[in-house]
mmCIF file of C-alpha atoms in Angstrom:
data_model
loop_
_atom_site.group_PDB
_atom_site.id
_atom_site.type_symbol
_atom_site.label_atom_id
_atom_site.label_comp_id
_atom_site.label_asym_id
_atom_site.label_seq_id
_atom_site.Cartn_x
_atom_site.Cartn_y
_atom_site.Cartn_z
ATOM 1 C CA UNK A 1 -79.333 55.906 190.970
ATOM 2 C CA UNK A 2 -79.083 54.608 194.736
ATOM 3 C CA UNK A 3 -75.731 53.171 193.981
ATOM 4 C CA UNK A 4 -74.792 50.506 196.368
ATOM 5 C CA UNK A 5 -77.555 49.710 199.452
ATOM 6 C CA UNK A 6 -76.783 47.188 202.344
ATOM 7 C CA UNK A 7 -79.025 46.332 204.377
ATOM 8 C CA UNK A 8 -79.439 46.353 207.395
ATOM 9 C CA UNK A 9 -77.602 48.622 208.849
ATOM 10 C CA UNK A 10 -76.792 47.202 212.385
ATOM 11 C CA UNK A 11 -77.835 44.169 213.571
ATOM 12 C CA UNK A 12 -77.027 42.383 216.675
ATOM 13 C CA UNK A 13 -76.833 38.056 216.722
ATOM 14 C CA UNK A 14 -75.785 35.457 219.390
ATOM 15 C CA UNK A 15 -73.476 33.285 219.186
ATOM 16 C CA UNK A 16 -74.112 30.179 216.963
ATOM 17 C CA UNK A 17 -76.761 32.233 215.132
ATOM 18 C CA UNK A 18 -76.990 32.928 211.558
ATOM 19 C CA UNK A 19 -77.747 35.783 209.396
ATOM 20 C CA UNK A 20 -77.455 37.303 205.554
ATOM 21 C CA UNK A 21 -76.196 40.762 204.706
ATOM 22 C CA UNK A 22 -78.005 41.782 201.934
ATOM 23 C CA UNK A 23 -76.135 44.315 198.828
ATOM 24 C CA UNK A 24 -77.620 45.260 195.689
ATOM 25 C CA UNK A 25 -76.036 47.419 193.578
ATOM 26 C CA UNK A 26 -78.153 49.443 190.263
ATOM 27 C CA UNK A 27 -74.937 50.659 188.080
ATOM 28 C CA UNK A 28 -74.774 47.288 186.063
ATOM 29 C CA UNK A 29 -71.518 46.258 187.624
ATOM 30 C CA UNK A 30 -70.006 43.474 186.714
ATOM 31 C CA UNK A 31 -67.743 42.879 189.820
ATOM 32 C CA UNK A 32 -68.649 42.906 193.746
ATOM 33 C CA UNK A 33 -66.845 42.711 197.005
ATOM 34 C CA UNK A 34 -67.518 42.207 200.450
ATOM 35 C CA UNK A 35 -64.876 43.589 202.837
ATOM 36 C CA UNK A 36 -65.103 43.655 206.365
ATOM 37 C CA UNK A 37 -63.651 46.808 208.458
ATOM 38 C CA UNK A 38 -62.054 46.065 212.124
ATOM 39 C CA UNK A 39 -60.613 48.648 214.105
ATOM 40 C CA UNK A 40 -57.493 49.966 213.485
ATOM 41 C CA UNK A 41 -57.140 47.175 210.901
ATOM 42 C CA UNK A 42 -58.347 48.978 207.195
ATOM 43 C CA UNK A 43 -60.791 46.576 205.257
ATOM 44 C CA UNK A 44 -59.955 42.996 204.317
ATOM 45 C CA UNK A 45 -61.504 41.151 201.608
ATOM 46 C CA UNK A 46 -63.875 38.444 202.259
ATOM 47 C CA UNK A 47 -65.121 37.388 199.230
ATOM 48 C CA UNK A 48 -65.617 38.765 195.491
ATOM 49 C CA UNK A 49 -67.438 37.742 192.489
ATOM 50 C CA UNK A 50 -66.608 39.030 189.032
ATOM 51 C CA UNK A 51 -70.405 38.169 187.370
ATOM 52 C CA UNK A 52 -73.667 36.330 187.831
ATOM 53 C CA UNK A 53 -72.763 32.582 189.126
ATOM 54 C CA UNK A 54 -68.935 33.476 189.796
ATOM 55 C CA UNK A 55 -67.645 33.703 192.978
ATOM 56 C CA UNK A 56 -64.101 33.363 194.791
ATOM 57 C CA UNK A 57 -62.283 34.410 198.230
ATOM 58 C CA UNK A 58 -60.353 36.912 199.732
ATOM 59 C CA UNK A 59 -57.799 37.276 202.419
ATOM 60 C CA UNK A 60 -60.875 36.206 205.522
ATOM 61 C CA UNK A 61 -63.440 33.661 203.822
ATOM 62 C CA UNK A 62 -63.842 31.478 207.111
ATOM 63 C CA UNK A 63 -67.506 31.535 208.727
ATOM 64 C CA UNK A 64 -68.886 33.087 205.465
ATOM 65 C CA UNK A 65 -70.868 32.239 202.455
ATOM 66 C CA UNK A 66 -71.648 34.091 199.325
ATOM 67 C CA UNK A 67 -73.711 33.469 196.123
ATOM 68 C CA UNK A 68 -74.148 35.621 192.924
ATOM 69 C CA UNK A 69 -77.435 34.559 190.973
ATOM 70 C CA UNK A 70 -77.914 37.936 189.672
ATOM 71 C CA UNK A 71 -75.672 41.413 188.776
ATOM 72 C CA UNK A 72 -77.738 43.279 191.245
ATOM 73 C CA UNK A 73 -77.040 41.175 194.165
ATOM 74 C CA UNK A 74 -74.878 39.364 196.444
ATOM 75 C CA UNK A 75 -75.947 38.485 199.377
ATOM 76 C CA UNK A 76 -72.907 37.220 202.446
ATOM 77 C CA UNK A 77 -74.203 34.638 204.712
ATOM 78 C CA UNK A 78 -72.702 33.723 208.395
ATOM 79 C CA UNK A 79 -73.928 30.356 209.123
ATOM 80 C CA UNK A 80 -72.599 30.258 212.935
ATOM 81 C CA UNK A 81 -72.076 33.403 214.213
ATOM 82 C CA UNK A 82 -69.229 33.552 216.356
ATOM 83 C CA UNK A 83 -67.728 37.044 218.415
ATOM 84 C CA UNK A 84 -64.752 37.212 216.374
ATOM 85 C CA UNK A 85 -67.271 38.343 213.623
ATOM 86 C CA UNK A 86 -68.343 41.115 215.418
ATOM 87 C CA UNK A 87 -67.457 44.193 212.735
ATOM 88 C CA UNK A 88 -68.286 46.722 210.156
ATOM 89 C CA UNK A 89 -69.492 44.895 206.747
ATOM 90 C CA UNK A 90 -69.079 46.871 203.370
ATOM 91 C CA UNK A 91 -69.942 46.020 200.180
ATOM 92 C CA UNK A 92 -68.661 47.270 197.021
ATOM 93 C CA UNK A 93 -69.089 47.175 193.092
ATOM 94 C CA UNK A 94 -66.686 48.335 190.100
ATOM 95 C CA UNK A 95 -67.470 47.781 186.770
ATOM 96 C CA UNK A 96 -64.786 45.240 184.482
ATOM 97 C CA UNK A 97 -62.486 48.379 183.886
ATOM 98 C CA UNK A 98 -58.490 48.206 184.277
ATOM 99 C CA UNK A 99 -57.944 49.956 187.702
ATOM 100 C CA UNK A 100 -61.517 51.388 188.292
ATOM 101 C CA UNK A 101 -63.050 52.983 191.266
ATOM 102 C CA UNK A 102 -64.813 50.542 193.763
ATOM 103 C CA UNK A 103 -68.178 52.385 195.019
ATOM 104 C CA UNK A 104 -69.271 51.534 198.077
ATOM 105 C CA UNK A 105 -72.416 50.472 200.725
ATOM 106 C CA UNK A 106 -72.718 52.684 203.862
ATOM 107 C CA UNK A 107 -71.685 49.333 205.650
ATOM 108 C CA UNK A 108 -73.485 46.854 208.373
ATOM 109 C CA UNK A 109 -72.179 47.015 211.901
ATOM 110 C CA UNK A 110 -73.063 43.487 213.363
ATOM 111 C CA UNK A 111 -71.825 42.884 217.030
ATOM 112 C CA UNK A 112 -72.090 38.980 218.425
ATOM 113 C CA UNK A 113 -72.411 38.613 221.638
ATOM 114 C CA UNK B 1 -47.558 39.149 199.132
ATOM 115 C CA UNK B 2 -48.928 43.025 198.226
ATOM 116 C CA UNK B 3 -49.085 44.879 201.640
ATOM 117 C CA UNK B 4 -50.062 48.810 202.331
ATOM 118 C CA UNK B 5 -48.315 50.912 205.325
ATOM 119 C CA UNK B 6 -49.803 53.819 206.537
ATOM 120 C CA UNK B 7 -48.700 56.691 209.194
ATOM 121 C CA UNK B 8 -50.382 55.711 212.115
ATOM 122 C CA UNK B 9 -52.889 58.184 213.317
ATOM 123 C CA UNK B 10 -54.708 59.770 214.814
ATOM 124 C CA UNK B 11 -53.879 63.146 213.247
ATOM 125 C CA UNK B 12 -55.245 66.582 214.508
ATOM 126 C CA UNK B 13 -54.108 69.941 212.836
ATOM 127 C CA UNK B 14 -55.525 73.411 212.994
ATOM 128 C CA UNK B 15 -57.765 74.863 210.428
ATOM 129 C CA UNK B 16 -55.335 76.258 207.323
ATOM 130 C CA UNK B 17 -52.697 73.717 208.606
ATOM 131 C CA UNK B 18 -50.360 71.633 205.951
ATOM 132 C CA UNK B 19 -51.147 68.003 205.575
ATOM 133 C CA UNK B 20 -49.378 64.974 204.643
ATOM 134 C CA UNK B 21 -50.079 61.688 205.514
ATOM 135 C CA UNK B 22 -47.273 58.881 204.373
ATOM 136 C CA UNK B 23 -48.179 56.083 202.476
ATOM 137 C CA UNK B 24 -45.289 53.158 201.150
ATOM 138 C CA UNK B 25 -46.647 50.350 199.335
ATOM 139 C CA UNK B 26 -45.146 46.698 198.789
ATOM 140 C CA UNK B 27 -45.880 45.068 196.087
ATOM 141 C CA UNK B 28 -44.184 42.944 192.629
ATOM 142 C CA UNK B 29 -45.330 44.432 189.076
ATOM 143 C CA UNK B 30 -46.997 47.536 188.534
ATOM 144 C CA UNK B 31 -49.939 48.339 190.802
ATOM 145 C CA UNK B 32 -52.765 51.292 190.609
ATOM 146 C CA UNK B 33 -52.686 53.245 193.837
ATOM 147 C CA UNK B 34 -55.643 55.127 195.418
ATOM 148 C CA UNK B 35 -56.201 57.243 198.155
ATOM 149 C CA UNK B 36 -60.209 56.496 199.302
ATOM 150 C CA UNK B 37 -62.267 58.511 202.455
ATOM 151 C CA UNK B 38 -64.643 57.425 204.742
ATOM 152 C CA UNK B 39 -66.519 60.646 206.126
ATOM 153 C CA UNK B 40 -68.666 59.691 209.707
ATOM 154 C CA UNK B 41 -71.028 57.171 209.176
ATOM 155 C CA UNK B 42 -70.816 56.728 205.512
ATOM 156 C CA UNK B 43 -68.859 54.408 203.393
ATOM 157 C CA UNK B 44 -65.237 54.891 201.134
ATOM 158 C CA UNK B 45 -64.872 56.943 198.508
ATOM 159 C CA UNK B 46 -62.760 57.138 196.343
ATOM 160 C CA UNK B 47 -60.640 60.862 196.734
ATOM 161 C CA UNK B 48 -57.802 60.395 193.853
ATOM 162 C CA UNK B 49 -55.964 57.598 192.145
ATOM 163 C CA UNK B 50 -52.914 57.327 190.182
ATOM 164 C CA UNK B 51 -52.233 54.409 187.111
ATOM 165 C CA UNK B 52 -48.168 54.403 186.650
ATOM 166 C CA UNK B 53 -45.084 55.807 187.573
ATOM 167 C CA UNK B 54 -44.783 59.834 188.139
ATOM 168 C CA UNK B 55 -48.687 60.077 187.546
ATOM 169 C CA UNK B 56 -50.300 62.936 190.429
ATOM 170 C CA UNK B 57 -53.557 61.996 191.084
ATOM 171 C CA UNK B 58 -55.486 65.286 192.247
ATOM 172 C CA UNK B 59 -59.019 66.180 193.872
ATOM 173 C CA UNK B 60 -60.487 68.627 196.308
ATOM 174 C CA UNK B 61 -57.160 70.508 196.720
ATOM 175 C CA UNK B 62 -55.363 67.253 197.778
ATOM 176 C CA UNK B 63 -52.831 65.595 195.713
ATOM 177 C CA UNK B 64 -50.256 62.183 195.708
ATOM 178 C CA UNK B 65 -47.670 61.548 193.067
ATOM 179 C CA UNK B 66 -46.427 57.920 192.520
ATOM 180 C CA UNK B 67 -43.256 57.174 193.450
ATOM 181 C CA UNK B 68 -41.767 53.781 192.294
ATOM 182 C CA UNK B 69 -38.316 54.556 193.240
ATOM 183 C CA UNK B 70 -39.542 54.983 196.746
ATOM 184 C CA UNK B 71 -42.753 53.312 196.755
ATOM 185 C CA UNK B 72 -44.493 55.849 198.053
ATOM 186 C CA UNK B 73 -48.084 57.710 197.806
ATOM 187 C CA UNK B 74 -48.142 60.399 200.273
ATOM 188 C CA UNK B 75 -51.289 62.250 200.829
ATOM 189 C CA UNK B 76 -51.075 66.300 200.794
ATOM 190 C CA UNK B 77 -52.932 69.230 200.881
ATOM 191 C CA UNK B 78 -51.774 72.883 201.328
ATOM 192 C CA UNK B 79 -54.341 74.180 203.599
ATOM 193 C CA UNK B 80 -56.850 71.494 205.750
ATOM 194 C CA UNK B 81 -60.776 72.485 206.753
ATOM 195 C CA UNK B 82 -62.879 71.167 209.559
ATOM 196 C CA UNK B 83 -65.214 69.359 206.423
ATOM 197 C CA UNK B 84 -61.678 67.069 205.544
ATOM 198 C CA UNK B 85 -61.727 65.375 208.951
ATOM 199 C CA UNK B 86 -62.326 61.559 207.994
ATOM 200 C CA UNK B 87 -60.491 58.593 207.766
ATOM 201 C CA UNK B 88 -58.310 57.958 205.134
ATOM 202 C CA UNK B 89 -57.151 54.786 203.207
ATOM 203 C CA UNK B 90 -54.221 54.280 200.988
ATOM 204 C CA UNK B 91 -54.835 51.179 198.660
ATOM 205 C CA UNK B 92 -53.600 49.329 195.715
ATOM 206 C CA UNK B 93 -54.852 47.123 193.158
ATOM 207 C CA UNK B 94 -52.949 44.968 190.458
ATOM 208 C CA UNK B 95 -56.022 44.480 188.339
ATOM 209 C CA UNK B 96 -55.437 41.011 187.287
ATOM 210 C CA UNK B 97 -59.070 41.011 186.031
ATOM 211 C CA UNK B 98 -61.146 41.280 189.343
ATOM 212 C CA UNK B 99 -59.875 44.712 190.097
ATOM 213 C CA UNK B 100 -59.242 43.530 193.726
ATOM 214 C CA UNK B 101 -57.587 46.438 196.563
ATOM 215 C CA UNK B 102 -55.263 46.161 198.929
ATOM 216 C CA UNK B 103 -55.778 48.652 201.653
ATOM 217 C CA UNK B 104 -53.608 50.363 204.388
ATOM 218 C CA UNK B 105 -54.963 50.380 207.826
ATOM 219 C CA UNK B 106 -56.504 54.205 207.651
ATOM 220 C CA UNK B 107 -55.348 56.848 209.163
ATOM 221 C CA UNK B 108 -57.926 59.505 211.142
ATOM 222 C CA UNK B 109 -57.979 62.834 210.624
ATOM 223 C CA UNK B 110 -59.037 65.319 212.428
ATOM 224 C CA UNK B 111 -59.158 69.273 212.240
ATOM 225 C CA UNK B 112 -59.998 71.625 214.652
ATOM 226 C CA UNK B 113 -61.029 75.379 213.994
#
């Protein structure tokens, strides 16, 4: 089991550029998260799905995308990269149990500049 | 809406030193509340958790008891190592069927032989 894999793991974009995070996740969960972790801050949610072709928003959806076509993975997109963006990206998966553990990715650290 | 406060850190204690680390919660119902860890360069773990009123969660020598009458979670162990410095995050979810969490801002943890 490899659990939950992000990829990659640091990236560097300019402004106005755009990227995808990549998660995939091999435990058969049905929910995912994508949180993003800013200093001094904690995590905030960006955007979650609870299956294949669901999708909805957290607390910080602006300048990001997601889609669900599979369990296994769910991508986040930033269309227009912007320095404000500039943080530590986790993903995380639970499966559809009352007040489960979230596992979670070993994170993305993108930096705009 | 649900928030998490956390003592702000950092902390740095001796080897064999007493921890707590103070944890109130706001939030209407009944929330789940977790304590998760974030060793160097890895992602958050879950450490303990705790369902309802009066529950201890436990793990690794460290333990939190739910207080709803003070709407607390305070992190302790008796005796601290060098292999416990990480961050740590206090977090709650409602559950509401997407098993989303609410997290504190961390608090960093250091201990020094």
């Amino acid at each position: 089991n490899a659990g939950v894999t992000q990829t990659p793991k640091f990236r560097i974009l300019k402004i106005g550029q755009s990227m995808t995070l990549q998660c995939t996740q091999d435990m058969n969960h049905n929910y995912m998260y994508w949180y993003r972790q800013d200093p001094g801050m904690g995590l905030k949610l960006i955007y979650y799905s609870v299956g294949a072709g669901i999708t909805d928003k957290g607390e910080v959806p602006n300048g990001y995308n997601v889609s669900r076509s599979t369990t296994e993975d769910f991508p986040l997109r930033l269309e227009l990269a912007a320095p404000s963006q500039t943080s530590v990206y986790f993903c995380a998966s639970t499966r559809q149990v009352l007040y489960n553990e979230q596992f979670f990715g070993p994170g993305t650290r993108l930096t705009v500049l | 809406g649900d928030s998490v406060t956390q003592m702000e850190g950092p902390v740095t204690l001796s080897e064999e030193a007493f921890l707590t680390i103070n944890c109130t919660y706001t939030a209407t119902g009944y929330p789940s509340l977790f304590w998760y860890v974030q060793y160097p360069g890895e992602g958050l773990q879950l450490l303990l958790k705790a369902t309802k009123a009066d529950d201890k969660g436990s793990n690794k020598g460290f333990e939190a008891t739910y207080r709803k009458e003070t709407t607390s979670f305070h992190l302790e162990k008796g005796s601290v190592q060098v292999s416990d410095s990480a961050v740590y995050f206090c977090a709650l979810s409602k559950g509401f069927g997407n098993e989303k969490l609410t997290f504190g801002t961390g608090t960093r943890l250091t201990i020094i032989p």
